[in-house]
Amino acid sequence: MTHAPPHEHTAPSRYRARLARLRQKQESSFVPIFLHRPMAILLLLPIVEVKWVTPNRLTTASVLMRVVAAAMLWPAAWGGLADTPAVLWGAAVLWNLGGAVDAADGALARYRGTSSAFGRFYDKVSDRLLTLCFMVALSGRAMIATGEVRYVYIAMVYVAMMSASSVAKWIEIGIVAGRGDGDAGDPSERSAPARGLVGWLKYWLWSLRTVFIMTEMDLPLWGSIAVLTHRETWLFHYLAVITVPYALITVVLRARRLYLLDRPPAALETRAPAGASARVEASA
């Protein structure tokens, strides 16, 4: 009977192998890239082989943490807890820890090759509902502080646009995958490539541009900062001016790509300049 070399059983080599397998998803939002996914990987490294730790149980733990955080942020004027530093910091910690655990469930499923239809449904639908809970709580805080109901309207528009953007994304991914046209229709669904130090530096520097786009994946960090600094109104102004228009643009761009997928190749070649048909097909 043969045995693996001793060095393969050492803790450093074991963790390096786990790390390589856990880095399987290419993120596209600022907070997941720089905070929640690194936290998720650190959380999973020592427990990824523990059998009773399952993706769906991680999703449940994430949901519970974020539900408690949203309840802690419920306005005191509406029967919520008093805005003490302990309450606000506790909510911020639970909100972001829940976001990290939310990133860990999918990473664990990919690591073990146990992704399931229900797990995807549970993860995505709970994220949408929790975003609604947090936006109701935050907009309520802003409305009570200012006496202006417009923050509730902004919150509802934000939730609607984030939901529409998510639906458009998954429809495109499903259609592209069903056609067998190559990679998934979104960078975050592609496997992370192997990178050296220079490659990681380039990736991190390029990813810094996403700091200006506050998707629902980024909301735990920026929402926590807004609450801790009592600047909830600033958060909603930013969402109205930057994030909602950005989400609308992404939906329109996805609609255009799907529209081009429905066009017969002959029609595309007829409309395209000479030598440009290949570029049109690639952009679709």
Coordinates of C-alpha atoms in Angstrom, one line a residue:
M1 CA 0.0 0.0 0.0
T2 CA 1.4 3.4 -0.9
H3 CA 1.2 6.5 1.2
A4 CA 1.2 10.2 0.3
P5 CA 4.3 12.1 1.1
P6 CA 4.3 13.4 4.7
H7 CA 4.3 17.0 3.6
E8 CA 0.9 16.6 1.9
H9 CA -0.6 15.9 5.3
T10 CA 0.7 19.0 7.0
A11 CA -1.7 21.8 7.9
P12 CA -0.2 24.4 5.6
S13 CA -0.5 22.2 2.5
R14 CA -4.0 21.1 3.5
Y15 CA -5.2 24.7 3.9
R16 CA -3.5 25.7 0.6
A17 CA -5.4 23.0 -1.2
R18 CA -8.7 24.1 0.5
L19 CA -8.0 27.7 -0.4
A20 CA -7.5 26.9 -4.1
R21 CA -10.8 25.1 -4.2
L22 CA -12.7 27.7 -2.3
R23 CA -11.6 30.5 -4.7
Q24 CA -14.0 29.3 -7.4
K25 CA -16.2 32.3 -7.9
Q26 CA -15.3 35.5 -9.7
E27 CA -17.1 38.3 -7.8
S28 CA -18.1 41.6 -9.4
S29 CA -19.2 43.8 -6.5
F30 CA -16.9 45.9 -4.2
V31 CA -18.0 44.6 -0.7
P32 CA -18.0 40.9 -1.7
I33 CA -14.6 41.2 -3.3
F34 CA -12.8 43.1 -0.5
L35 CA -14.8 42.0 2.6
H36 CA -17.4 39.3 2.6
R37 CA -15.8 36.7 0.4
P38 CA -12.4 36.9 2.1
M39 CA -14.3 36.6 5.4
A40 CA -16.2 33.6 4.0
I41 CA -13.1 31.8 3.0
L42 CA -11.4 32.4 6.3
L43 CA -14.6 31.1 8.0
L44 CA -14.7 28.0 5.8
L45 CA -11.0 27.0 5.9
P46 CA -11.1 25.2 9.2
I47 CA -14.7 23.8 8.9
V48 CA -15.1 23.0 5.2
E49 CA -14.8 19.2 5.8
V50 CA -17.1 19.2 8.9
K51 CA -20.0 17.1 7.6
W52 CA -22.8 18.7 9.7
V53 CA -21.9 22.1 8.3
T54 CA -24.0 22.2 5.1
P55 CA -24.7 25.0 2.6
N56 CA -28.4 25.2 3.5
R57 CA -27.6 25.4 7.2
L58 CA -25.2 28.3 6.5
T59 CA -27.9 30.0 4.6
T60 CA -30.2 29.6 7.5
A61 CA -27.6 31.0 9.9
S62 CA -27.0 33.9 7.6
V63 CA -30.8 34.7 7.4
L64 CA -31.2 34.6 11.1
M65 CA -28.2 36.9 11.7
R66 CA -29.6 39.4 9.2
V67 CA -33.1 39.2 10.5
V68 CA -31.9 40.1 14.0
A69 CA -29.8 42.9 12.5
A70 CA -32.8 44.4 10.7
A71 CA -34.9 44.1 13.9
M72 CA -32.2 46.0 15.8
L73 CA -32.3 48.7 13.2
W74 CA -36.1 49.1 13.4
P75 CA -36.8 52.7 14.4
A76 CA -37.3 53.2 18.2
A77 CA -40.2 55.5 17.4
W78 CA -42.0 52.5 15.9
G79 CA -41.4 50.2 18.8
G80 CA -37.8 49.3 18.1
L81 CA -34.8 49.3 20.3
A82 CA -33.2 52.5 21.5
D83 CA -30.3 53.8 19.3
T84 CA -27.5 53.0 21.8
P85 CA -24.0 52.4 20.4
A86 CA -24.2 48.8 21.5
V87 CA -27.4 48.3 19.5
L88 CA -26.1 50.0 16.4
W89 CA -22.7 48.3 16.4
G90 CA -24.3 45.0 17.2
A91 CA -26.6 45.4 14.2
A92 CA -23.7 46.4 11.9
V93 CA -21.6 43.4 13.0
L94 CA -24.5 40.9 12.5
W95 CA -25.4 42.4 9.2
N96 CA -21.9 42.1 7.8
L97 CA -21.2 38.7 9.4
G98 CA -24.5 37.5 7.9
G99 CA -23.3 38.8 4.5
A100 CA -20.1 36.8 4.9
V101 CA -21.9 33.6 5.9
D102 CA -24.2 34.2 2.9
A103 CA -21.1 34.2 0.7
A104 CA -19.9 31.0 2.4
D105 CA -22.9 28.9 1.6
G106 CA -22.3 28.9 -2.1
A107 CA -18.6 28.5 -1.7
L108 CA -19.1 25.4 0.4
A109 CA -21.6 24.0 -2.1
R110 CA -19.1 24.5 -5.0
Y111 CA -16.3 23.1 -2.9
R112 CA -18.2 19.9 -2.2
G113 CA -20.0 19.7 -5.6
T114 CA -23.3 19.7 -3.8
S115 CA -25.1 22.7 -5.4
S116 CA -28.9 22.1 -5.4
A117 CA -31.9 23.7 -7.0
F118 CA -33.5 24.3 -3.6
G119 CA -30.3 25.8 -2.2
R120 CA -30.1 28.3 -5.1
F121 CA -33.7 29.2 -4.6
Y122 CA -33.4 29.5 -0.8
D123 CA -30.3 31.7 -1.1
K124 CA -31.5 34.1 -3.8
V125 CA -35.1 34.5 -2.5
S126 CA -34.0 35.1 1.1
D127 CA -31.6 37.8 -0.1
R128 CA -34.3 39.6 -1.9
L129 CA -36.6 39.5 1.1
L130 CA -33.9 40.6 3.5
T131 CA -33.0 43.5 1.3
L132 CA -36.6 44.7 1.6
C133 CA -36.5 44.3 5.4
F134 CA -33.4 46.4 5.7
M135 CA -34.6 49.1 3.3
V136 CA -37.9 49.4 5.2
A137 CA -35.9 49.8 8.5
L138 CA -33.4 52.3 7.0
S139 CA -36.0 54.4 5.2
G140 CA -38.1 54.5 8.3
R141 CA -35.2 55.9 10.3
A142 CA -34.6 58.5 7.6
M143 CA -38.2 59.5 7.4
I144 CA -38.5 59.8 11.2
A145 CA -35.3 61.9 11.4
T146 CA -36.5 64.3 8.7
G147 CA -40.3 64.0 8.5
E148 CA -40.0 63.4 4.8
V149 CA -41.7 60.3 3.2
R150 CA -39.5 60.5 0.0
Y151 CA -37.0 58.2 1.6
V152 CA -39.5 55.4 1.7
Y153 CA -40.3 56.0 -2.0
I154 CA -36.5 55.8 -2.8
A155 CA -36.2 52.6 -0.8
M156 CA -39.1 51.0 -2.7
V157 CA -37.7 52.0 -6.1
Y158 CA -34.3 50.7 -5.1
V159 CA -35.7 47.3 -4.0
A160 CA -37.7 47.1 -7.3
M161 CA -34.7 48.0 -9.5
M162 CA -32.4 45.6 -7.6
S163 CA -35.0 42.8 -8.0
A164 CA -35.5 43.6 -11.7
S165 CA -31.7 43.7 -12.2
S166 CA -31.4 40.3 -10.5
V167 CA -34.2 38.7 -12.5
A168 CA -32.7 40.1 -15.8
K169 CA -29.3 38.7 -14.8
W170 CA -30.5 35.2 -14.1
I171 CA -32.7 35.1 -17.1
E172 CA -29.7 36.0 -19.3
I173 CA -27.5 33.4 -17.6
G174 CA -30.1 30.7 -18.0
I175 CA -30.7 31.5 -21.7
V176 CA -27.0 31.7 -22.5
A177 CA -26.3 28.5 -20.7
G178 CA -29.2 26.8 -22.4
R179 CA -28.0 27.8 -25.8
G180 CA -24.5 26.5 -25.1
D181 CA -23.0 29.7 -26.4
G182 CA -20.0 29.7 -24.0
D183 CA -19.5 31.4 -20.7
A184 CA -22.3 32.5 -18.4
G185 CA -23.8 35.9 -19.1
D186 CA -22.3 37.5 -16.0
P187 CA -18.7 37.7 -14.8
S188 CA -19.6 36.7 -11.3
E189 CA -20.7 33.3 -12.6
R190 CA -17.3 32.5 -14.1
S191 CA -14.7 30.5 -12.3
A192 CA -11.9 32.6 -10.8
P193 CA -8.7 32.1 -12.8
A194 CA -5.4 31.2 -11.3
R195 CA -3.4 34.3 -10.5
G196 CA 0.0 35.2 -9.3
L197 CA 0.8 38.2 -7.1
V198 CA 0.8 40.6 -10.0
G199 CA -2.4 39.2 -11.3
W200 CA -4.1 39.7 -7.9
L201 CA -2.8 43.2 -7.7
K202 CA -4.3 44.0 -11.2
Y203 CA -7.6 42.4 -10.2
W204 CA -7.8 44.3 -6.9
L205 CA -6.9 47.6 -8.6
W206 CA -9.4 47.1 -11.4
S207 CA -12.1 46.0 -8.9
L208 CA -11.7 49.3 -7.0
R209 CA -13.9 50.9 -9.7
T210 CA -16.9 49.1 -8.3
V211 CA -16.8 51.1 -5.0
F212 CA -19.1 53.6 -6.6
I213 CA -21.8 51.1 -7.5
M214 CA -23.9 50.2 -4.4
T215 CA -25.6 47.0 -5.3
E216 CA -27.6 45.1 -2.7
M217 CA -24.4 43.0 -2.1
D218 CA -22.7 46.2 -1.0
L219 CA -25.5 47.4 1.2
P220 CA -24.4 45.8 4.5
L221 CA -21.1 47.8 4.6
W222 CA -22.4 51.1 3.4
G223 CA -25.7 50.8 5.2
S224 CA -23.9 50.1 8.4
I225 CA -21.6 53.1 7.9
A226 CA -24.7 55.3 7.3
V227 CA -26.4 54.0 10.5
L228 CA -23.3 54.3 12.7
T229 CA -22.7 57.9 11.5
H230 CA -26.4 58.8 11.5
R231 CA -26.3 59.6 7.8
E232 CA -29.1 57.5 6.5
T233 CA -30.4 60.3 4.3
W234 CA -27.0 60.5 2.5
L235 CA -27.3 56.8 1.7
F236 CA -30.7 57.3 0.1
H237 CA -29.6 60.3 -1.9
Y238 CA -26.7 58.3 -3.3
L239 CA -29.0 55.4 -4.1
A240 CA -31.4 57.7 -6.0
V241 CA -28.7 59.5 -8.0
I242 CA -26.2 56.7 -8.7
T243 CA -27.4 53.2 -7.9
V244 CA -31.0 53.2 -9.3
P245 CA -30.0 54.7 -12.7
Y246 CA -27.1 52.2 -12.9
A247 CA -29.5 49.3 -12.2
L248 CA -31.8 50.6 -15.0
I249 CA -28.9 50.8 -17.4
T250 CA -27.8 47.2 -16.7
V251 CA -31.4 46.0 -17.3
V252 CA -31.5 47.8 -20.6
L253 CA -28.1 46.4 -21.7
R254 CA -29.1 42.9 -20.8
A255 CA -32.3 43.3 -22.8
R256 CA -30.3 44.5 -25.8
R257 CA -28.0 41.5 -25.6
L258 CA -31.0 39.1 -25.4
Y259 CA -32.7 41.0 -28.3
L260 CA -29.5 40.4 -30.4
L261 CA -29.5 36.7 -29.5
D262 CA -33.0 36.5 -31.1
R263 CA -31.8 38.0 -34.4
P264 CA -31.0 35.6 -37.1
P265 CA -27.3 35.7 -38.1
A266 CA -28.2 36.7 -41.7
A267 CA -30.0 39.8 -40.4
L268 CA -27.0 40.8 -38.2
E269 CA -24.6 40.4 -41.2
T270 CA -26.9 42.5 -43.4
R271 CA -27.0 45.4 -40.9
A272 CA -23.3 45.2 -39.9
P273 CA -20.5 46.9 -41.9
A274 CA -18.2 44.7 -43.9
G275 CA -15.9 42.7 -41.6
A276 CA -17.9 43.6 -38.5
S277 CA -20.4 40.7 -38.3
A278 CA -18.0 38.7 -36.1
R279 CA -17.8 41.6 -33.6
V280 CA -21.6 41.8 -33.5
E281 CA -21.9 38.1 -32.8
A282 CA -19.3 38.3 -30.1
S283 CA -21.0 41.2 -28.4
A284 CA -24.2 39.3 -28.2

